[in-house]
PDB file of C-alpha atoms in Angstrom:
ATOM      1  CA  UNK W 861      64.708   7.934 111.855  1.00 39.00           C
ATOM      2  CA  UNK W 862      61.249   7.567 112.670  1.00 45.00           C
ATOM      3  CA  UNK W 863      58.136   8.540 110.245  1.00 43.00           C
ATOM      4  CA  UNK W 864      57.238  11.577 112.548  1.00 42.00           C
ATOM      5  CA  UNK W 865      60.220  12.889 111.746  1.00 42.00           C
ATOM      6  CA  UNK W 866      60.853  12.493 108.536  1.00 44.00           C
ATOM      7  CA  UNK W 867      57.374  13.914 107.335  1.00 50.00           C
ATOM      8  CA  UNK W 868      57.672  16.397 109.865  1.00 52.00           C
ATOM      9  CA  UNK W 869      60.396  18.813 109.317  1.00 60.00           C
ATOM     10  CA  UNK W 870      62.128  20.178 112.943  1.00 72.00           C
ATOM     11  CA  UNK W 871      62.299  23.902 113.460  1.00 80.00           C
ATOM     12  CA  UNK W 872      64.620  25.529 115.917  1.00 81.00           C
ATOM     13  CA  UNK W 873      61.091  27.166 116.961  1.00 81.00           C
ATOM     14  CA  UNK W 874      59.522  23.984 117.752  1.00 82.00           C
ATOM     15  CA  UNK W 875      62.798  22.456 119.188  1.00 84.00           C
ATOM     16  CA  UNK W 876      63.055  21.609 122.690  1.00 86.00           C
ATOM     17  CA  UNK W 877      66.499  23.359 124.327  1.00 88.00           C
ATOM     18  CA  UNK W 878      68.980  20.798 125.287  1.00 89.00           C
ATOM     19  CA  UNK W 879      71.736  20.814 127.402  1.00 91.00           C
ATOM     20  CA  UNK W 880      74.223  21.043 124.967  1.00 92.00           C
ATOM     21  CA  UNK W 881      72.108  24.105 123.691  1.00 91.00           C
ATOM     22  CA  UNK W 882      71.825  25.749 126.940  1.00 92.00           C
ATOM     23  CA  UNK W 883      75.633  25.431 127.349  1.00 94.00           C
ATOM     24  CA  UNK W 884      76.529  27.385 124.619  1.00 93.00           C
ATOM     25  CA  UNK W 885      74.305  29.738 125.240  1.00 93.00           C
ATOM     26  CA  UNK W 886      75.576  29.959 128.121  1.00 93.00           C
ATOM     27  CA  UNK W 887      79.405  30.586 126.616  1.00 95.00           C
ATOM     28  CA  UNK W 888      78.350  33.083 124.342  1.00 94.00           C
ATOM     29  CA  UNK W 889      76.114  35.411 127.220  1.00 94.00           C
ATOM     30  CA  UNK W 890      79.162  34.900 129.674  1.00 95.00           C
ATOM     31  CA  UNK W 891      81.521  36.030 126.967  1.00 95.00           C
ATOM     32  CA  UNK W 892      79.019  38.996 126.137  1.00 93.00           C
ATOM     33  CA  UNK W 893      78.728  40.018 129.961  1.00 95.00           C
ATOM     34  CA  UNK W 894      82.842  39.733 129.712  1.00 95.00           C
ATOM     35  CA  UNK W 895      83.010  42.314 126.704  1.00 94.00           C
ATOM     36  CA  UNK W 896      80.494  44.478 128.436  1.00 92.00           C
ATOM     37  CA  UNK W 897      82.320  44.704 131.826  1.00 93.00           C
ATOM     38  CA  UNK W 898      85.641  45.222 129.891  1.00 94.00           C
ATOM     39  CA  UNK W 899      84.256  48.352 128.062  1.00 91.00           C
ATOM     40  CA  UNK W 900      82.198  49.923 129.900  1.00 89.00           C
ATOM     41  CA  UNK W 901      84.938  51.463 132.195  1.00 89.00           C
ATOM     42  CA  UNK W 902      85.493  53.524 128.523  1.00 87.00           C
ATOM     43  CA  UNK W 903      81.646  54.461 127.386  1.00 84.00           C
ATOM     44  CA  UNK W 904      82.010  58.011 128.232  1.00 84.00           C
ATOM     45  CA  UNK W 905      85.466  57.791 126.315  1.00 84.00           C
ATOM     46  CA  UNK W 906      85.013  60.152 123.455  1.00 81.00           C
ATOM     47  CA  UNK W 907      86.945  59.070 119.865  1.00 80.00           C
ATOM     48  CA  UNK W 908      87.288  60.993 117.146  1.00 82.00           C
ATOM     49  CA  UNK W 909      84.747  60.189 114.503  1.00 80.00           C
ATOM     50  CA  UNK W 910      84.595  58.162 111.189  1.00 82.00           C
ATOM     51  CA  UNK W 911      82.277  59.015 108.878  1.00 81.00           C
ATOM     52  CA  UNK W 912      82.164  55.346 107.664  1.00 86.00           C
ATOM     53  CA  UNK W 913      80.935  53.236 110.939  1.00 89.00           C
ATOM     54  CA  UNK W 914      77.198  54.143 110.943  1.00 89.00           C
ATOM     55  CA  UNK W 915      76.441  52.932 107.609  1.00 91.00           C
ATOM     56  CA  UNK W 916      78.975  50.259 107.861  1.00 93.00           C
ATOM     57  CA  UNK W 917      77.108  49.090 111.469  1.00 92.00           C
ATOM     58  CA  UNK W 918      73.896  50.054 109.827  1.00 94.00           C
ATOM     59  CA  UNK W 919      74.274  47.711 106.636  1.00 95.00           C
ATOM     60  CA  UNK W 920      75.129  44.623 108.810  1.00 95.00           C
ATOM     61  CA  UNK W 921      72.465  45.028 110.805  1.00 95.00           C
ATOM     62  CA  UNK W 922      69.742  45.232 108.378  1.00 96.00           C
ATOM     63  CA  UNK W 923      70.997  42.076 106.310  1.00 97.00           C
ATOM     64  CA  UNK W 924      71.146  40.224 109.227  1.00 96.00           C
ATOM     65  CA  UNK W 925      67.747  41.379 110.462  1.00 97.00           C
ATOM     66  CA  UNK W 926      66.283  40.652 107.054  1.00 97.00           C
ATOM     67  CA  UNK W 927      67.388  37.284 106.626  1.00 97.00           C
ATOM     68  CA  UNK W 928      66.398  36.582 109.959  1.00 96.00           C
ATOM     69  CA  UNK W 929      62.591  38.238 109.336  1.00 97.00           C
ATOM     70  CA  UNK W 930      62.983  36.201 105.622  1.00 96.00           C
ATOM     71  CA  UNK W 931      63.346  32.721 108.151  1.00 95.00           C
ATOM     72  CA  UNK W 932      61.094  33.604 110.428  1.00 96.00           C
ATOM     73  CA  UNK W 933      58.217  33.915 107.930  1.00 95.00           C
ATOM     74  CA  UNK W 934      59.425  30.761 106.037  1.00 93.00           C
ATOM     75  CA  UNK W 935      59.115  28.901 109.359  1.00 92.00           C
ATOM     76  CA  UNK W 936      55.300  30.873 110.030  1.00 92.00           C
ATOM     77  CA  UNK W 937      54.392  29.270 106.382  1.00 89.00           C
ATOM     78  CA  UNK W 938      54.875  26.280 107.427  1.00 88.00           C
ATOM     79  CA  UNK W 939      53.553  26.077 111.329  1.00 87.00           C
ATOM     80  CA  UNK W 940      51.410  28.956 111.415  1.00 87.00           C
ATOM     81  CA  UNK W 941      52.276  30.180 114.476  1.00 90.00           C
ATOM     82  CA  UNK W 942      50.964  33.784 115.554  1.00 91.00           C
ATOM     83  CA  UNK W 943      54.017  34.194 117.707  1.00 93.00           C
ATOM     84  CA  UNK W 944      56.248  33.587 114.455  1.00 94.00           C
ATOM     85  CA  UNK W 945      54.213  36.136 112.513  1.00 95.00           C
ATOM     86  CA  UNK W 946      54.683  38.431 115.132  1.00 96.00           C
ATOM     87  CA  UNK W 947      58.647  37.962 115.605  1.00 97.00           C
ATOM     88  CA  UNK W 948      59.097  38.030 111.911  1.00 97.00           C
ATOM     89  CA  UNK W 949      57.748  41.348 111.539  1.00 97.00           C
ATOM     90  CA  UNK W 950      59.842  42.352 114.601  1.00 97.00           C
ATOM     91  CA  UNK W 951      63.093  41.718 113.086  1.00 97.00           C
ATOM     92  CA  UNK W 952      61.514  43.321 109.968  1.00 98.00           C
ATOM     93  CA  UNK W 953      60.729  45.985 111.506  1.00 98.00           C
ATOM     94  CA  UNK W 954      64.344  46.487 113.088  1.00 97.00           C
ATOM     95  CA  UNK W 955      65.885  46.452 109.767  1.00 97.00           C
ATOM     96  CA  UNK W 956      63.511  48.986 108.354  1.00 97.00           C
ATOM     97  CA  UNK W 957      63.882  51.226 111.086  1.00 97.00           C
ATOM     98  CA  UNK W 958      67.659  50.850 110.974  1.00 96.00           C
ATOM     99  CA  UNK W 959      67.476  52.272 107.518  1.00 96.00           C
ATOM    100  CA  UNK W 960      65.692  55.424 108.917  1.00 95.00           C
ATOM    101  CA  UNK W 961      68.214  55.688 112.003  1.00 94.00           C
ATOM    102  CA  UNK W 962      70.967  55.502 109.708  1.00 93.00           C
ATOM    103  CA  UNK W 963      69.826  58.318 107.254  1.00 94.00           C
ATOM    104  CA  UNK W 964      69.286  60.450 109.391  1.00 93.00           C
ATOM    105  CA  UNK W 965      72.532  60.205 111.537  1.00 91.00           C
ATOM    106  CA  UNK W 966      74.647  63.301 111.807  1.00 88.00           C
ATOM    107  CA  UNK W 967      77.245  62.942 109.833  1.00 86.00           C
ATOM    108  CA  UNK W 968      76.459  59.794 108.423  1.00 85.00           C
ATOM    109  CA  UNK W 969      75.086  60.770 104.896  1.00 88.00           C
ATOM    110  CA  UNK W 970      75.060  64.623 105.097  1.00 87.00           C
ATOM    111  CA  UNK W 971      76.466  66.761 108.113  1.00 86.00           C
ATOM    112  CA  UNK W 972      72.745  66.965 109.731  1.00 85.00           C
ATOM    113  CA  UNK W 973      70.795  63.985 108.248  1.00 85.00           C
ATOM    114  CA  UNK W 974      68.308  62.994 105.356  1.00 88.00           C
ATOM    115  CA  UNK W 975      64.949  62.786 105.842  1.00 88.00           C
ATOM    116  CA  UNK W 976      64.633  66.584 106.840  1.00 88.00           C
ATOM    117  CA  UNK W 977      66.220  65.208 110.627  1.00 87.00           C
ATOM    118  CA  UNK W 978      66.320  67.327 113.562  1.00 86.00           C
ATOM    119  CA  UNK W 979      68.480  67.807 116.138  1.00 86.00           C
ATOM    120  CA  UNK W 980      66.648  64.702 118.565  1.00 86.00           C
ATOM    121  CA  UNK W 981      65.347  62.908 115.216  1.00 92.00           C
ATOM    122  CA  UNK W 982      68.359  59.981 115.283  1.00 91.00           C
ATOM    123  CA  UNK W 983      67.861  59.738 119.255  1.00 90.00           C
ATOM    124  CA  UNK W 984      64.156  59.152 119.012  1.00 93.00           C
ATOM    125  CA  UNK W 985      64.373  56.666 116.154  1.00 95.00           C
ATOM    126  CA  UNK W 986      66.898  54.659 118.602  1.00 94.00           C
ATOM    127  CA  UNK W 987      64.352  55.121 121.347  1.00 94.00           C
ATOM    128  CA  UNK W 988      61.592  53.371 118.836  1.00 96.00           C
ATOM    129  CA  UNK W 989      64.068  51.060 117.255  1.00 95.00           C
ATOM    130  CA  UNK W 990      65.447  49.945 121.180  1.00 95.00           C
ATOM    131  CA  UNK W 991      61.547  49.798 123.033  1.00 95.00           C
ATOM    132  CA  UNK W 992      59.701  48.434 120.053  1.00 95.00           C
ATOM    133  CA  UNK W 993      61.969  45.131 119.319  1.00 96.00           C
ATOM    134  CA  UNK W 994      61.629  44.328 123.037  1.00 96.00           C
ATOM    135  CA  UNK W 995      57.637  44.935 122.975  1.00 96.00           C
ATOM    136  CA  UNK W 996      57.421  42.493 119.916  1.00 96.00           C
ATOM    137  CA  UNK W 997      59.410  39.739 122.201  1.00 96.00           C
ATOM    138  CA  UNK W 998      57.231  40.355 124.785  1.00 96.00           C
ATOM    139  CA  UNK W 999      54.398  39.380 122.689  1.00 96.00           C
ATOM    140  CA  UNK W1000      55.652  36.680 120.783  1.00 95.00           C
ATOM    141  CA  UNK W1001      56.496  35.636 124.476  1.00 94.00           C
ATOM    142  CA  UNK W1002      52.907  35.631 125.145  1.00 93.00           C
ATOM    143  CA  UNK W1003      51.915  34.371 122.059  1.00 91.00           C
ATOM    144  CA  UNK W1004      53.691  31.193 121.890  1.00 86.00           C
ATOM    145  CA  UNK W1005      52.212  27.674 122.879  1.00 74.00           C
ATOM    146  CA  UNK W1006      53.312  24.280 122.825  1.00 63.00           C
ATOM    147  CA  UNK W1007      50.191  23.519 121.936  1.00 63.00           C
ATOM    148  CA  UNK W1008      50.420  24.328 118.191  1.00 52.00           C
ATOM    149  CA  UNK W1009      46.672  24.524 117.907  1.00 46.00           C
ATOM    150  CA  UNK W1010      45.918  27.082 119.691  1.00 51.00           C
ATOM    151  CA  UNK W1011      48.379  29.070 118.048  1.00 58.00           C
ATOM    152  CA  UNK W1012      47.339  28.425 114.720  1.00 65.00           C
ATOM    153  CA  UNK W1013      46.689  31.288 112.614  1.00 69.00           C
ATOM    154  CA  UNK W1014      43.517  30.419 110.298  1.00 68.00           C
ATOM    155  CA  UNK W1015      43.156  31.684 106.918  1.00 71.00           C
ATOM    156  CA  UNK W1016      45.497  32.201 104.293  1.00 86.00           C
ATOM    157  CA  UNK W1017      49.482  32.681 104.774  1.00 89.00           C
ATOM    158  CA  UNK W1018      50.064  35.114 102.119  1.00 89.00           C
ATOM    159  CA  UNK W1019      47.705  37.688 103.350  1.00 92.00           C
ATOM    160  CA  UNK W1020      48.815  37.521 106.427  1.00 92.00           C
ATOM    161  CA  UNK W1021      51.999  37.757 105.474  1.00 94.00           C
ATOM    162  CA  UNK W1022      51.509  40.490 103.790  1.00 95.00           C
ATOM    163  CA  UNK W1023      49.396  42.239 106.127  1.00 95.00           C
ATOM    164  CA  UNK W1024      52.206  41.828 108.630  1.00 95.00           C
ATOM    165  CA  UNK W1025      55.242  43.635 106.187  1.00 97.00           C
ATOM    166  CA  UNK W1026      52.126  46.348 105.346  1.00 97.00           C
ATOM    167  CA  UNK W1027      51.515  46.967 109.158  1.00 97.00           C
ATOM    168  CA  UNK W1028      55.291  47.146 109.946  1.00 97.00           C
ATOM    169  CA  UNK W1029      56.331  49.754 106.477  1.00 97.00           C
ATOM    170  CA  UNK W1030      53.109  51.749 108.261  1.00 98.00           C
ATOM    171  CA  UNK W1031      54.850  51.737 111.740  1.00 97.00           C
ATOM    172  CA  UNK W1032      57.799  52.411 110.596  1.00 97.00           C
ATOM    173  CA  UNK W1033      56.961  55.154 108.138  1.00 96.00           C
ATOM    174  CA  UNK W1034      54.789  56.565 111.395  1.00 96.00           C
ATOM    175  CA  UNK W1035      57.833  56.573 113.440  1.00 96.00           C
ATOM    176  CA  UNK W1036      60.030  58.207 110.952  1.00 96.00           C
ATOM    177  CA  UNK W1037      57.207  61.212 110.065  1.00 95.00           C
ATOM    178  CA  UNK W1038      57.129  61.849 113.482  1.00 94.00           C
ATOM    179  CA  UNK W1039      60.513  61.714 114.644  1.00 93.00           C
ATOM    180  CA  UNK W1040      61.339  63.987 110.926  1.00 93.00           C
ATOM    181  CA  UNK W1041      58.170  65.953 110.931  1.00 91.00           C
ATOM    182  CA  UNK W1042      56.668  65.887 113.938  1.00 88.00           C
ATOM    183  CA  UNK W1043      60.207  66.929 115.624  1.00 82.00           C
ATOM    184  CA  UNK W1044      59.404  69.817 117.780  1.00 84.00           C
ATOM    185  CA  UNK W1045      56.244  67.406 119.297  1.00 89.00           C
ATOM    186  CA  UNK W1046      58.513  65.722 121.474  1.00 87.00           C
ATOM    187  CA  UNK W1047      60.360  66.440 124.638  1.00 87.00           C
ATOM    188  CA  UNK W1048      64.532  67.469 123.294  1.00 85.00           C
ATOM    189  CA  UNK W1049      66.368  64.184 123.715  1.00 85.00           C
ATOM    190  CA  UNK W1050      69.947  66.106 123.371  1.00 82.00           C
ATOM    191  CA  UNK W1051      71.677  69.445 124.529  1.00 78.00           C
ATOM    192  CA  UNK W1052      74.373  69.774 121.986  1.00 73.00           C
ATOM    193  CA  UNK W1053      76.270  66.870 121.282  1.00 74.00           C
ATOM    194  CA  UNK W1054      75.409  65.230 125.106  1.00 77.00           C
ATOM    195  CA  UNK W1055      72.013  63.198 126.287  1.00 82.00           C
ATOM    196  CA  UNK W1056      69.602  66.111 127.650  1.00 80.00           C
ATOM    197  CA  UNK W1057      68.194  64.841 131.087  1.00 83.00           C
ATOM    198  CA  UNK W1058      64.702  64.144 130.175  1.00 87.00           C
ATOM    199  CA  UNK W1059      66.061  61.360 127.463  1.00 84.00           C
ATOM    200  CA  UNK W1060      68.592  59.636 130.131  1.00 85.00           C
ATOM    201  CA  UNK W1061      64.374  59.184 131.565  1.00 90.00           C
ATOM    202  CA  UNK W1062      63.625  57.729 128.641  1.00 90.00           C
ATOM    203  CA  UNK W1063      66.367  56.024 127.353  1.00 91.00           C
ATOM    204  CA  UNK W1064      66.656  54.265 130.673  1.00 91.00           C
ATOM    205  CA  UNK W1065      63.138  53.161 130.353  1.00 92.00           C
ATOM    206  CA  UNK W1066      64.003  51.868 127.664  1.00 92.00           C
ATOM    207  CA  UNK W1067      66.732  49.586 129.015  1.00 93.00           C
ATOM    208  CA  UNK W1068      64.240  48.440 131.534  1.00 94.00           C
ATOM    209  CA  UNK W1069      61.767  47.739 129.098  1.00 95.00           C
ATOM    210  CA  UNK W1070      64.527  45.526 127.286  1.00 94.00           C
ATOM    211  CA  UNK W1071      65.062  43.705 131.019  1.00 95.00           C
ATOM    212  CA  UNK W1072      61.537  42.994 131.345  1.00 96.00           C
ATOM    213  CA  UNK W1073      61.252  41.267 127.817  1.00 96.00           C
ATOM    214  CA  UNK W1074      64.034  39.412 128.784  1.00 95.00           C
ATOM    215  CA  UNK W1075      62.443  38.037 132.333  1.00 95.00           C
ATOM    216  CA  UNK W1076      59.498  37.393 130.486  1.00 95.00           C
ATOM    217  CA  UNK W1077      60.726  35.046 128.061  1.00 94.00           C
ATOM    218  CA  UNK W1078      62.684  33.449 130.377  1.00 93.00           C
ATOM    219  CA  UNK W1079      59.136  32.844 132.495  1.00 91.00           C
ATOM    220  CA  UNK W1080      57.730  31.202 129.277  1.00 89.00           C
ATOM    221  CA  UNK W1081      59.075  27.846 129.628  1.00 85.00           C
ATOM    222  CA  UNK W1082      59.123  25.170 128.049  1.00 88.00           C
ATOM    223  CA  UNK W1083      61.904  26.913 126.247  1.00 90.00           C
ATOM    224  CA  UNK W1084      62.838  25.941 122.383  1.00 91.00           C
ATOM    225  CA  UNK W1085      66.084  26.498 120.455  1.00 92.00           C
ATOM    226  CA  UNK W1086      64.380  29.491 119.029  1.00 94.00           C
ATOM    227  CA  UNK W1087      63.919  30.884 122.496  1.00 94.00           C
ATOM    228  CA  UNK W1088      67.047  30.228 124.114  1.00 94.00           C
ATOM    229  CA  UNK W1089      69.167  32.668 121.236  1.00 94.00           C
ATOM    230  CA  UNK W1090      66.551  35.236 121.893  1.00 95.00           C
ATOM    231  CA  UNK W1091      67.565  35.580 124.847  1.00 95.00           C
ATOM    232  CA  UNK W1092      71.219  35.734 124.532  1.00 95.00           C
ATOM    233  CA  UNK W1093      70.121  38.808 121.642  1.00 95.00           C
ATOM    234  CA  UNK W1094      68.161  40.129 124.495  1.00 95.00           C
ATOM    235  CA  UNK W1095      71.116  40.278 126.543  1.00 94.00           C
ATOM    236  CA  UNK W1096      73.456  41.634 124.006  1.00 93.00           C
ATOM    237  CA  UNK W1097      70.257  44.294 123.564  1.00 93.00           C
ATOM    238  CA  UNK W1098      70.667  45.461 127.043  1.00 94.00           C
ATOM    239  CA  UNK W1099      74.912  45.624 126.571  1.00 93.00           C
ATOM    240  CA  UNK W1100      73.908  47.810 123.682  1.00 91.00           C
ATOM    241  CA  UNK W1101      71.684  50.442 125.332  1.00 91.00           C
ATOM    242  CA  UNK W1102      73.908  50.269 128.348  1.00 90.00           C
ATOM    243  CA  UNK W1103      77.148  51.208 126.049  1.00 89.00           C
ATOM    244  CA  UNK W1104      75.617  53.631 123.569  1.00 85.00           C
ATOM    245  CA  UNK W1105      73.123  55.305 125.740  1.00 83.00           C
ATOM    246  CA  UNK W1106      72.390  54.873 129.404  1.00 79.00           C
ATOM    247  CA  UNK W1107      76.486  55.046 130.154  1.00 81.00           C
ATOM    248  CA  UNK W1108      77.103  57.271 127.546  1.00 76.00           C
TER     249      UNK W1108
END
């Protein structure tokens, strides 16, 4: 082992993608598109409901995003990279705003939802939760540069740290108030228990949107470790709006 190395401690965000990398990436998104051809024969299936799945789905999700966003930030300590800053608060705020989505599912934790929810409130917070995670990749996308100085954020990492959670618990509490209080502001997402017209619009947008962060990533070579798994969520990101909304 070299002295680079060994004063210099290797992040999967600074790690080139190898072959071996690529491969299994590779496995996993080819076993993803395998599920996702398998299933979606059966989106428009409808089963009969348990009560327990949302917060069961919703609890997995936000640990996992958290420790994710808890990793990302650790690695932004250390390299200062805007593009980590930014991705950290973007799994961040995908755990936060899985909290909302979850409370405020029908059924979920009262027969109509916390939070004072509306009929299109747990459709819109999808539609924020689904567009905004691909916006942040999209950025961090942009953002990133081999060239670690000029992606070096100056100052110091605890404020910006903690500007970052502060400017995601504002988003998300924005989203929330509007999609809770601001309810009858936007266009009806639903028609009884089906997908009203104007949100198959939207929600398909939002797939799109989800496609085009994926493109762009892939158009930001040279690729790291980090990059290549962000992908393969990306693609699992489009299986999910495919399953649970644009088929649905």
């Amino acid at each position: 082992m070299n002295e680079s190395t060994t004063e210099r401690p290797v992040f999967l965000s600074t790690l080139p993608a190898g072959p071996s990398e690529r491969r299994l990436a590779l496995v996993v998104m080819l076993v993803s598109i395998a599920i996702f051809v398998a299933v979606a024969p059966f989106a428009k299936v409808l089963l009969a409901p348990v009560p327990p799945f949302i917060p069961s789905l919703a609890t997995a999700l936000i640990i996992n995003d958290l420790i994710t966003a808890v990793l990302l930030f650790g690695q932004f300590a250390f390299l200062r990279s805007r593009a980590l800053l930014v991705l950290a608060c973007g799994y961040l705020f995908t755990a936060l705003i899985t909290v909302s989505h979850a409370l405020t599912f029908p059924g979920a934790f009262a027969p109509a939802g916390l939070l004072g929810a509306g009929q299109h409130t747990t459709a819109w917070l999808y539609v924020f939760w689904h567009a905004g995670f691909p916006l942040i990749v999209i950025a961090y996308a942009l953002l990133k540069n081999p060239r670690a100085e000029k992606n070096s954020l100056p100052g110091r990492i605890g404020v910006a740290i903690l500007g970052g959670i502060a400017a995601v618990l504002v988003t998300v509490g924005g989203f929330t108030l509007l999609a809770t209080a601001g309810h009858d502001w936007l266009p009806a997402m639903m028609q009884a228990n089906h997908i009203a017209p104007q949100g198959h619009v939207i929600l398909t947008g939002t797939w799109l949107l989800s496609l085009l962060a994926l493109a762009v990533l892939w158009r930001r070579r040279p690729h790291t470790v980090l990059d290549l798994w962000l992908m393969v969520v990306l693609g699992a990101w489009v299986f999910d709006i495919a399953l649970s909304a644009v088929l649905n």
